[in-house]
């Protein structure tokens, strides 16, 4: 079993790296070469602005190529709970933003001819306990009336037609969910940005931001400095760099994934007859889908731990057991890949985007960001280019987490709390 991301291992290499030293000046410097940063760089370059993107490692090497491969519509949390906390109007706007984001990914794939197996397949949320069905029913009724008339609630028998497992008591089907090969999409997006004129510099970690005037900054890296009229932070859950204000608001939480060897066609049809994306209703649950070459991609929190090779393989074994418990027909299927990644969680499990101390940012997608990061790259680019646009994640305040300065000491406790909640639900 390879301890690396399947998406990264099977994507083409990025060929658009800028050559030579950093330019002395740019209209916009983007920090971070994941979906947010690269999508922003593409739109900024298309608007005719000079844009330099600085990435500390390789382009598309963190969350954007280490995720579960779901590109789903709808908010991650239960819609009824979101309405309770945010009000119907705001919750509906958030829901709509995810719809816009999926449509934008679909459009980019077409416009830039990115060969990444994108398809709209629907997302099925599976009730892991009979008691969870009531919550799904309440959410389905509310969503059908307000934001998504196509939504369907499936009972136990209907869900058994959808999935080759006896574990589930029903489900919620959202028709516009999508999936794609995240590595191929990411590299295709970065090639498009470079083609449009963005200068992309991997291995240029930003070490200092020196505010000069208004939005203008001198941006320092180990490889030199650059004067930026505006700066966009697209650094995910980075603990690298001079960003303490953000590090007090974003908690990096590990999530882990295994990918099987290719399944026989008949076996895959038995396990996932409709080939959608799937998530379970537990707090510490699982997410899964298949690939174009007939593998199962199976992820979950597994352990409240950071991602490194030892941690990933321990989590991989927990995931293998969960996968076989769900699909006993896969008990002899070998695993081919296993990896982990850090999710950029916020306290309200929603993204935040705006401007702080003269620096623009879009961060904190909380595990539901493959579509939103791409869309927010475009929204932030329009904002920076002073075009008319609506930022769905601009909020009046973004409070720091009390007692938190970048080291999430409370995660083991949170893990125990959510496990207990799952047991008692
Ligand atoms: C294991 C896992 C599973 C997930 N599954 C899904 C899923 O199935 N569906 C879904 O919708 N979402 C999922 N997500 C979330 C989704 O992948 C992210 O929301 C999205 O990729 C965020 O993109 P980003 O560009 O903001 O961040 P990233 O892709 O993390 O990019 C940030 C970049 O900034 C760089 N950087 C950091 N600090 C500096 C610095 N100082 N200088 C220069 N560069 C810097 C980093 O190296 C990194 O490349 C998952 C995430 C993980 C980790």
Short mmCIF file of C-alpha atoms and ligand atoms in Angstrom, two decimals:
data_model
loop_
_atom_site.label_atom_id
_atom_site.label_comp_id
_atom_site.label_asym_id
_atom_site.label_seq_id
_atom_site.Cartn_x
_atom_site.Cartn_y
_atom_site.Cartn_z
CA UNK A 1 0.00 0.00 0.00
CA UNK A 2 1.39 3.39 -0.99
CA UNK A 3 1.29 6.10 1.67
CA UNK A 4 0.45 8.90 -0.76
CA UNK A 5 -2.61 10.57 -2.23
CA UNK A 6 -4.14 8.65 -5.14
CA UNK A 7 -5.12 11.99 -6.73
CA UNK A 8 -1.55 13.28 -6.62
CA UNK A 9 0.05 9.99 -7.65
CA UNK A 10 -2.16 9.66 -10.75
CA UNK A 11 -2.24 13.29 -11.93
CA UNK A 12 0.06 14.73 -14.59
CA UNK A 13 2.95 16.91 -13.39
CA UNK A 14 2.34 20.69 -13.41
CA UNK A 15 4.38 22.19 -16.26
CA UNK A 16 3.64 25.92 -15.82
CA UNK A 17 6.09 26.85 -13.03
CA UNK A 18 7.44 30.41 -13.48
CA UNK A 19 11.16 30.61 -14.16
CA UNK A 20 13.73 33.12 -12.94
CA UNK A 21 13.68 35.33 -9.85
CA UNK A 22 10.55 36.89 -8.40
CA UNK A 23 9.40 40.05 -10.19
CA UNK A 24 9.85 43.19 -8.09
CA UNK A 25 6.13 44.12 -8.15
CA UNK A 26 2.67 42.69 -8.90
CA UNK A 27 -0.88 44.01 -8.82
CA UNK A 28 -1.84 41.01 -6.67
CA UNK A 29 0.25 38.46 -4.76
CA UNK A 30 -1.70 35.30 -3.96
CA UNK A 31 -0.35 33.21 -1.06
CA UNK A 32 -1.15 29.50 -1.43
CA UNK A 33 -1.35 27.23 -4.46
CA UNK A 34 -4.45 25.14 -3.70
CA UNK A 35 -7.87 25.54 -5.35
CA UNK A 36 -8.58 28.96 -3.75
CA UNK A 37 -5.28 30.52 -4.75
CA UNK A 38 -4.98 29.03 -8.21
CA UNK A 39 -8.61 29.75 -9.10
CA UNK A 40 -8.11 33.37 -7.95
CA UNK A 41 -4.88 33.62 -9.96
CA UNK A 42 -6.70 32.39 -13.07
CA UNK A 43 -9.50 34.96 -12.74
CA UNK A 44 -7.12 37.82 -11.85
CA UNK A 45 -4.93 37.06 -14.87
CA UNK A 46 -8.03 36.87 -17.08
CA UNK A 47 -8.98 40.36 -15.78
CA UNK A 48 -5.66 41.69 -17.08
CA UNK A 49 -3.98 42.16 -13.67
CA UNK A 50 -0.39 41.07 -13.03
CA UNK A 51 -0.52 38.22 -10.51
CA UNK A 52 2.19 36.27 -8.71
CA UNK A 53 1.27 33.16 -6.74
CA UNK A 54 3.62 32.02 -3.95
CA UNK A 55 3.31 28.42 -2.73
CA UNK A 56 5.40 27.01 0.12
CA UNK A 57 5.55 23.45 -1.30
CA UNK A 58 4.35 22.02 -4.60
CA UNK A 59 1.23 23.45 -6.24
CA UNK A 60 -1.87 21.40 -5.25
CA UNK A 61 -0.08 19.38 -2.59
CA UNK A 62 -2.28 20.00 0.49
CA UNK A 63 -6.05 19.74 1.02
CA UNK A 64 -6.84 20.34 -2.66
CA UNK A 65 -5.22 17.06 -3.69
CA UNK A 66 -5.67 15.13 -0.44
CA UNK A 67 -9.48 15.23 -0.16
CA UNK A 68 -12.25 12.68 -0.65
CA UNK A 69 -13.04 13.76 -4.21
CA UNK A 70 -16.64 14.90 -3.55
CA UNK A 71 -17.80 18.11 -5.21
CA UNK A 72 -21.19 18.40 -3.60
CA UNK A 73 -23.97 20.90 -3.62
CA UNK A 74 -25.64 21.96 -0.35
CA UNK A 75 -24.16 22.88 3.00
CA UNK A 76 -22.26 20.22 4.98
CA UNK A 77 -24.36 20.52 8.14
CA UNK A 78 -28.00 19.64 8.63
CA UNK A 79 -29.97 22.40 6.86
CA UNK A 80 -32.60 22.62 9.62
CA UNK A 81 -29.84 23.26 12.21
CA UNK A 82 -28.28 25.87 9.95
CA UNK A 83 -31.64 27.64 9.63
CA UNK A 84 -31.97 27.52 13.43
CA UNK A 85 -28.57 29.18 13.91
CA UNK A 86 -28.49 31.59 10.93
CA UNK A 87 -32.12 32.23 9.97
CA UNK A 88 -33.78 31.01 6.77
CA UNK A 89 -32.63 33.84 4.53
CA UNK A 90 -28.94 33.55 5.40
CA UNK A 91 -28.99 29.72 5.39
CA UNK A 92 -30.63 29.76 1.94
CA UNK A 93 -27.96 32.16 0.65
CA UNK A 94 -25.25 29.81 1.93
CA UNK A 95 -26.99 26.84 0.28
CA UNK A 96 -27.27 28.74 -3.00
CA UNK A 97 -23.56 29.61 -2.83
CA UNK A 98 -22.70 25.88 -2.88
CA UNK A 99 -24.96 25.41 -5.91
CA UNK A 100 -23.18 28.29 -7.67
CA UNK A 101 -19.85 26.76 -6.72
CA UNK A 102 -20.64 23.35 -8.25
CA UNK A 103 -21.90 25.06 -11.43
CA UNK A 104 -18.70 27.11 -11.61
CA UNK A 105 -16.50 24.02 -11.33
CA UNK A 106 -18.56 22.37 -14.07
CA UNK A 107 -18.18 25.44 -16.26
CA UNK A 108 -14.41 25.72 -15.69
CA UNK A 109 -13.93 22.05 -16.57
CA UNK A 110 -15.74 22.69 -19.86
CA UNK A 111 -14.17 26.07 -20.68
CA UNK A 112 -10.62 24.95 -19.94
CA UNK A 113 -11.15 21.41 -21.29
CA UNK A 114 -9.83 19.85 -18.07
CA UNK A 115 -9.75 16.07 -18.38
CA UNK A 116 -10.71 15.12 -14.80
CA UNK A 117 -13.67 12.67 -14.97
CA UNK A 118 -16.07 15.37 -13.70
CA UNK A 119 -19.66 14.19 -13.51
CA UNK A 120 -22.85 15.14 -11.69
CA UNK A 121 -23.79 11.98 -9.83
CA UNK A 122 -25.90 13.04 -6.84
CA UNK A 123 -24.98 12.89 -3.17
CA UNK A 124 -26.57 10.42 -0.79
CA UNK A 125 -26.45 11.08 2.94
CA UNK A 126 -26.99 7.75 4.71
CA UNK A 127 -28.76 7.37 8.08
CA UNK A 128 -26.38 5.27 10.20
CA UNK A 129 -29.01 4.93 12.93
CA UNK A 130 -32.79 4.63 12.72
CA UNK A 131 -33.06 7.69 14.99
CA UNK A 132 -31.15 9.81 12.45
CA UNK A 133 -33.90 9.44 9.87
CA UNK A 134 -36.15 11.93 11.67
CA UNK A 135 -33.47 14.65 11.34
CA UNK A 136 -33.00 13.86 7.66
CA UNK A 137 -36.78 13.97 7.12
CA UNK A 138 -37.06 17.37 8.80
CA UNK A 139 -34.14 18.72 6.70
CA UNK A 140 -35.57 17.22 3.48
CA UNK A 141 -39.01 18.77 4.00
CA UNK A 142 -37.52 22.17 4.76
CA UNK A 143 -35.07 22.05 1.84
CA UNK A 144 -37.74 20.90 -0.62
CA UNK A 145 -39.92 23.88 0.36
CA UNK A 146 -37.12 26.45 0.34
CA UNK A 147 -33.89 25.69 -1.55
CA UNK A 148 -33.96 22.36 -3.39
CA UNK A 149 -37.30 21.07 -4.79
CA UNK A 150 -35.57 17.98 -6.24
CA UNK A 151 -34.43 16.54 -2.92
CA UNK A 152 -35.64 13.01 -2.06
CA UNK A 153 -35.95 11.16 1.23
CA UNK A 154 -35.30 7.41 0.85
CA UNK A 155 -36.59 4.79 3.26
CA UNK A 156 -34.62 1.69 4.32
CA UNK A 157 -35.80 -0.41 1.36
CA UNK A 158 -35.08 2.33 -1.18
CA UNK A 159 -31.64 2.93 0.26
CA UNK A 160 -30.83 -0.80 -0.02
CA UNK A 161 -31.39 -0.39 -3.80
CA UNK A 162 -28.82 2.42 -3.72
CA UNK A 163 -26.01 0.72 -1.82
CA UNK A 164 -24.77 -2.83 -1.27
CA UNK A 165 -24.79 -2.59 2.52
CA UNK A 166 -27.32 -3.48 5.23
CA UNK A 167 -25.99 -0.79 7.57
CA UNK A 168 -28.35 2.03 6.71
CA UNK A 169 -31.87 3.04 7.71
CA UNK A 170 -32.66 5.55 4.98
CA UNK A 171 -31.06 8.48 3.23
CA UNK A 172 -31.30 11.94 1.77
CA UNK A 173 -30.59 12.25 -1.96
CA UNK A 174 -29.41 15.57 -3.41
CA UNK A 175 -29.34 15.30 -7.17
CA UNK A 176 -26.74 17.95 -8.07
CA UNK A 177 -23.76 16.54 -6.18
CA UNK A 178 -20.69 15.93 -8.32
CA UNK A 179 -17.32 14.20 -8.28
CA UNK A 180 -14.04 14.43 -10.16
CA UNK A 181 -10.39 13.38 -10.10
CA UNK A 182 -9.08 16.12 -7.81
CA UNK A 183 -5.45 15.83 -8.90
CA UNK A 184 -6.21 16.09 -12.61
CA UNK A 185 -8.60 18.99 -11.97
CA UNK A 186 -6.06 20.86 -9.81
CA UNK A 187 -3.22 20.52 -12.28
CA UNK A 188 -5.55 21.47 -15.16
CA UNK A 189 -6.63 24.57 -13.25
CA UNK A 190 -3.01 25.54 -12.52
CA UNK A 191 -2.05 25.06 -16.20
CA UNK A 192 -4.98 27.31 -17.18
CA UNK A 193 -3.85 30.00 -14.71
CA UNK A 194 -0.26 29.87 -16.01
CA UNK A 195 -1.51 30.00 -19.63
CA UNK A 196 -3.54 33.11 -18.76
CA UNK A 197 -0.42 34.87 -17.47
CA UNK A 198 -0.30 34.14 -13.72
CA UNK A 199 3.27 33.58 -12.49
CA UNK A 200 3.29 30.56 -10.19
CA UNK A 201 6.26 30.00 -7.84
CA UNK A 202 6.31 26.71 -5.88
CA UNK A 203 8.76 26.44 -2.93
CA UNK A 204 8.31 30.11 -2.05
CA UNK A 205 6.96 30.10 1.51
CA UNK A 206 5.84 33.53 2.67
CA UNK A 207 7.67 34.34 5.89
CA UNK A 208 6.67 37.97 6.53
CA UNK A 209 4.01 40.43 5.43
CA UNK A 210 5.04 44.08 5.81
CA UNK A 211 2.10 46.47 5.45
CA UNK A 212 3.14 49.65 3.64
CA UNK A 213 0.02 51.60 2.87
CA UNK A 214 -3.66 50.60 2.70
CA UNK A 215 -3.68 47.23 0.91
CA UNK A 216 -0.07 47.52 -0.27
CA UNK A 217 2.42 45.07 1.26
CA UNK A 218 6.00 43.97 0.87
CA UNK A 219 5.78 40.17 0.82
CA UNK A 220 8.88 38.34 2.09
CA UNK A 221 9.88 34.80 1.16
CA UNK A 222 13.07 32.79 1.68
CA UNK A 223 13.77 33.44 -2.02
CA UNK A 224 13.36 37.22 -2.05
CA UNK A 225 10.62 39.80 -1.68
CA UNK A 226 7.95 41.36 -3.85
CA UNK A 227 5.86 44.52 -3.63
CA UNK A 228 2.13 43.77 -3.89
CA UNK A 229 -0.64 46.31 -4.40
CA UNK A 230 -2.98 43.73 -2.87
CA UNK A 231 -2.49 40.37 -1.14
CA UNK A 232 -4.86 37.39 -1.07
CA UNK A 233 -4.35 34.75 1.63
CA UNK A 234 -5.37 31.33 0.35
CA UNK A 235 -3.34 29.26 2.77
CA UNK A 236 -5.90 26.71 4.02
CA UNK A 237 -5.12 25.64 7.59
CA UNK A 238 -1.48 26.69 7.36
CA UNK A 239 0.65 26.88 10.44
CA UNK A 240 3.52 28.00 8.18
CA UNK A 241 3.93 31.74 7.99
CA UNK A 242 3.16 34.95 9.79
CA UNK A 243 -0.60 34.63 10.12
CA UNK A 244 -1.38 34.53 13.88
CA UNK A 245 -4.76 36.31 13.49
CA UNK A 246 -5.96 33.50 11.21
CA UNK A 247 -4.30 30.74 13.23
CA UNK A 248 -6.50 31.73 16.20
CA UNK A 249 -9.62 31.14 14.10
CA UNK A 250 -8.86 27.98 12.10
CA UNK A 251 -8.33 24.56 13.67
CA UNK A 252 -6.46 21.95 11.59
CA UNK A 253 -8.25 18.59 12.01
CA UNK A 254 -6.88 15.37 10.46
CA UNK A 255 -9.00 13.31 8.07
CA UNK A 256 -7.84 10.10 6.40
CA UNK A 257 -8.55 8.16 3.22
CA UNK A 258 -7.88 4.71 1.74
CA UNK A 259 -8.27 3.66 -1.90
CA UNK A 260 -8.68 0.04 -2.95
CA UNK A 261 -7.22 -1.75 -5.94
CA UNK A 262 -9.63 -1.74 -8.93
CA UNK A 263 -12.82 -3.76 -8.27
CA UNK A 264 -14.34 -6.21 -10.75
CA UNK A 265 -17.12 -4.41 -12.63
CA UNK A 266 -19.82 -6.67 -11.13
CA UNK A 267 -18.54 -6.16 -7.58
CA UNK A 268 -18.54 -2.38 -7.95
CA UNK A 269 -22.08 -2.49 -9.36
CA UNK A 270 -23.13 -4.53 -6.31
CA UNK A 271 -21.48 -2.14 -3.84
CA UNK A 272 -22.43 1.24 -5.40
CA UNK A 273 -25.03 0.56 -8.14
CA UNK A 274 -25.67 4.28 -8.79
CA UNK A 275 -22.11 5.48 -8.40
CA UNK A 276 -22.86 8.61 -6.41
CA UNK A 277 -20.95 10.34 -3.60
CA UNK A 278 -21.90 9.06 -0.12
CA UNK A 279 -21.59 10.35 3.43
CA UNK A 280 -22.88 8.79 6.63
CA UNK A 281 -24.88 10.69 9.23
CA UNK A 282 -22.54 10.11 12.22
CA UNK A 283 -20.37 12.94 13.53
CA UNK A 284 -17.37 10.59 13.27
CA UNK A 285 -18.63 8.97 10.09
CA UNK A 286 -17.37 8.06 6.64
CA UNK A 287 -17.42 9.45 3.11
CA UNK A 288 -16.88 7.38 -0.03
CA UNK A 289 -17.22 7.11 -3.81
CA UNK A 290 -15.66 5.16 -6.66
CA UNK A 291 -13.11 6.27 -9.26
CA UNK A 292 -13.22 6.14 -13.06
CA UNK A 293 -10.87 3.11 -12.87
CA UNK A 294 -13.29 1.31 -10.48
CA UNK A 295 -11.59 1.76 -7.10
CA UNK A 296 -13.39 2.59 -3.88
CA UNK A 297 -12.21 5.82 -2.19
CA UNK A 298 -13.17 5.52 1.50
CA UNK A 299 -12.48 8.26 4.04
CA UNK A 300 -13.26 9.35 7.54
CA UNK A 301 -11.96 11.02 10.64
CA UNK A 302 -10.77 7.58 11.93
CA UNK A 303 -8.69 9.16 14.71
CA UNK A 304 -8.32 12.70 16.08
CA UNK A 305 -4.70 12.91 14.98
CA UNK A 306 -2.40 14.79 12.66
CA UNK A 307 -1.44 13.40 9.27
CA UNK A 308 2.02 11.83 8.89
CA UNK A 309 3.00 8.43 7.43
CA UNK A 310 2.74 6.51 10.77
CA UNK A 311 -0.51 8.20 11.70
CA UNK A 312 -1.92 7.72 8.18
CA UNK A 313 -1.26 3.97 8.13
CA UNK A 314 -2.78 3.50 11.62
CA UNK A 315 -5.84 5.44 10.45
CA UNK A 316 -5.84 3.41 7.23
CA UNK A 317 -6.28 0.17 9.21
CA UNK A 318 -9.25 1.68 11.12
CA UNK A 319 -10.77 2.75 7.80
CA UNK A 320 -10.22 -0.71 6.28
CA UNK A 321 -12.14 -2.27 9.18
CA UNK A 322 -14.96 0.28 8.78
CA UNK A 323 -15.10 -0.36 5.02
CA UNK A 324 -15.31 -4.15 5.48
CA UNK A 325 -17.91 -3.80 8.23
CA UNK A 326 -20.01 -1.71 5.79
CA UNK A 327 -19.25 -3.86 2.73
CA UNK A 328 -18.37 -7.44 3.81
CA UNK A 329 -18.04 -8.30 0.09
CA UNK A 330 -14.78 -6.26 0.10
CA UNK A 331 -13.08 -8.31 2.83
CA UNK A 332 -10.50 -9.67 0.36
CA UNK A 333 -10.01 -6.44 -1.58
CA UNK A 334 -6.50 -5.06 -1.08
CA UNK A 335 -5.84 -1.39 -0.39
CA UNK A 336 -3.59 0.47 -2.83
CA UNK A 337 -3.29 3.96 -1.31
CA UNK A 338 -3.64 5.56 2.10
CA UNK A 339 -3.09 9.17 3.11
CA UNK A 340 -4.28 11.92 5.40
CA UNK A 341 -4.80 15.65 5.22
CA UNK A 342 -5.62 18.55 7.47
CA UNK A 343 -9.10 20.06 7.27
CA UNK A 344 -9.41 23.82 7.98
CA UNK A 345 -12.25 23.84 10.53
CA UNK A 346 -13.90 26.99 11.87
CA UNK A 347 -16.10 27.24 14.95
CA UNK A 348 -19.30 27.59 12.88
CA UNK A 349 -18.08 25.02 10.28
CA UNK A 350 -18.58 27.62 7.52
CA UNK A 351 -16.04 29.48 5.36
CA UNK A 352 -14.97 33.03 6.12
CA UNK A 353 -13.82 35.53 3.50
CA UNK A 354 -13.09 39.23 3.53
CA UNK A 355 -10.28 41.61 4.46
CA UNK A 356 -8.28 41.88 7.68
CA UNK A 357 -5.55 44.49 8.31
CA UNK A 358 -5.31 45.19 4.58
CA UNK A 359 -5.00 41.50 3.61
CA UNK A 360 -7.80 39.73 1.70
CA UNK A 361 -8.58 36.12 2.61
CA UNK A 362 -10.84 33.17 1.88
CA UNK A 363 -10.37 30.31 4.33
CA UNK A 364 -12.02 27.80 6.64
CA UNK A 365 -14.09 25.63 4.28
CA UNK A 366 -14.37 23.06 7.09
CA UNK A 367 -14.12 19.91 4.97
CA UNK A 368 -16.68 21.06 2.40
CA UNK A 369 -14.53 23.12 0.11
CA UNK A 370 -13.57 21.48 -3.18
CA UNK A 371 -16.32 23.44 -4.94
CA UNK A 372 -16.42 26.50 -2.66
CA UNK A 373 -12.65 27.14 -2.76
CA UNK A 374 -12.75 27.23 -6.57
CA UNK A 375 -15.78 29.54 -6.55
CA UNK A 376 -14.34 31.79 -3.84
CA UNK A 377 -11.11 32.13 -5.83
CA UNK A 378 -13.25 33.69 -8.55
CA UNK A 379 -15.29 35.83 -6.09
CA UNK A 380 -12.17 37.17 -4.35
CA UNK A 381 -10.50 37.87 -7.71
CA UNK A 382 -13.52 39.95 -8.75
CA UNK A 383 -13.42 41.78 -5.42
CA UNK A 384 -9.70 42.52 -5.82
CA UNK A 385 -10.24 43.65 -9.41
CA UNK A 386 -12.99 45.96 -8.08
CA UNK A 387 -15.70 44.29 -10.13
CA UNK A 388 -19.28 44.08 -8.92
CA UNK A 389 -19.60 40.84 -6.93
CA UNK A 390 -21.27 39.36 -3.87
CA UNK A 391 -19.09 37.67 -1.24
CA UNK A 392 -21.36 35.09 0.41
CA UNK A 393 -18.98 34.57 3.34
CA UNK A 394 -18.42 38.18 4.39
CA UNK A 395 -19.60 38.38 8.00
CA UNK A 396 -19.59 41.27 10.50
CA UNK A 397 -17.20 39.48 12.86
CA UNK A 398 -15.02 36.38 13.01
CA UNK A 399 -14.26 35.80 16.69
CA UNK A 400 -11.07 33.99 17.77
CA UNK A 401 -11.49 30.66 19.55
CA UNK A 402 -10.97 31.31 23.27
CA UNK A 403 -7.71 29.82 24.60
CA UNK A 404 -6.53 28.76 21.14
CA UNK A 405 -3.32 29.97 19.49
CA UNK A 406 -2.75 27.38 16.73
CA UNK A 407 -2.18 24.20 18.80
CA UNK A 408 -5.51 22.37 19.03
CA UNK A 409 -5.05 20.91 22.55
CA UNK A 410 -8.82 20.34 22.83
CA UNK A 411 -9.16 17.95 19.85
CA UNK A 412 -8.92 14.69 21.87
CA UNK A 413 -11.71 16.03 24.11
CA UNK A 414 -13.78 17.03 21.08
CA UNK A 415 -13.22 13.50 19.71
CA UNK A 416 -14.55 11.93 22.93
CA UNK A 417 -17.53 14.31 22.93
CA UNK A 418 -18.53 13.50 19.33
CA UNK A 419 -18.01 9.74 19.82
CA UNK A 420 -20.29 9.86 22.88
CA UNK A 421 -22.82 11.94 20.94
CA UNK A 422 -22.82 9.34 18.15
CA UNK A 423 -23.22 6.48 20.65
CA UNK A 424 -26.15 8.15 22.37
CA UNK A 425 -27.91 9.40 19.23
C1 LIG B 1 -8.64 14.60 3.96
C2 LIG B 1 -9.55 15.67 3.39
C3 LIG B 1 -10.74 15.29 2.77
C4 LIG B 1 -11.57 16.27 2.20
N1 LIG B 1 -12.64 15.87 1.47
C5 LIG B 1 -13.40 16.80 0.86
C6 LIG B 1 -14.46 16.39 0.00
O1 LIG B 1 -14.62 15.21 -0.32
N2 LIG B 1 -15.28 17.36 -0.50
C7 LIG B 1 -15.07 18.68 -0.23
O2 LIG B 1 -15.86 19.52 -0.71
N3 LIG B 1 -14.03 19.10 0.52
C8 LIG B 1 -13.17 18.19 1.05
N4 LIG B 1 -12.09 18.60 1.77
C9 LIG B 1 -11.81 20.05 1.87
C10 LIG B 1 -11.19 20.64 0.58
O3 LIG B 1 -10.20 19.78 0.09
C11 LIG B 1 -10.61 22.02 0.92
O4 LIG B 1 -11.64 22.83 1.47
C12 LIG B 1 -10.03 22.77 -0.26
O5 LIG B 1 -9.17 21.97 -1.01
C13 LIG B 1 -9.30 24.00 0.26
O6 LIG B 1 -8.49 24.55 -0.76
P1 LIG B 1 -7.50 25.71 -0.37
O7 LIG B 1 -6.87 26.17 -1.63
O8 LIG B 1 -8.20 26.75 0.43
O9 LIG B 1 -6.42 25.05 0.61
P2 LIG B 1 -5.18 24.09 0.29
O10 LIG B 1 -5.45 23.15 -0.80
O11 LIG B 1 -4.74 23.53 1.62
O12 LIG B 1 -4.09 25.09 -0.22
C14 LIG B 1 -3.42 26.01 0.63
C15 LIG B 1 -2.00 26.13 0.12
O13 LIG B 1 -1.32 27.19 0.81
C16 LIG B 1 0.04 26.82 0.97
N5 LIG B 1 0.63 27.64 2.03
C17 LIG B 1 0.36 27.57 3.36
N6 LIG B 1 1.11 28.46 4.03
C18 LIG B 1 1.88 29.11 3.11
C19 LIG B 1 2.86 30.13 3.19
N7 LIG B 1 3.23 30.67 4.35
N8 LIG B 1 3.45 30.55 2.03
C20 LIG B 1 3.09 30.03 0.83
N9 LIG B 1 2.16 29.03 0.71
C21 LIG B 1 1.56 28.59 1.83
C22 LIG B 1 -0.05 25.33 1.32
O14 LIG B 1 1.17 24.67 1.06
C23 LIG B 1 -1.18 24.87 0.39
O15 LIG B 1 -0.70 24.35 -0.83
C24 LIG B 1 -11.23 17.66 2.33
C25 LIG B 1 -10.04 18.04 2.97
C26 LIG B 1 -9.21 17.06 3.49
C27 LIG B 1 -7.90 17.48 4.15
#
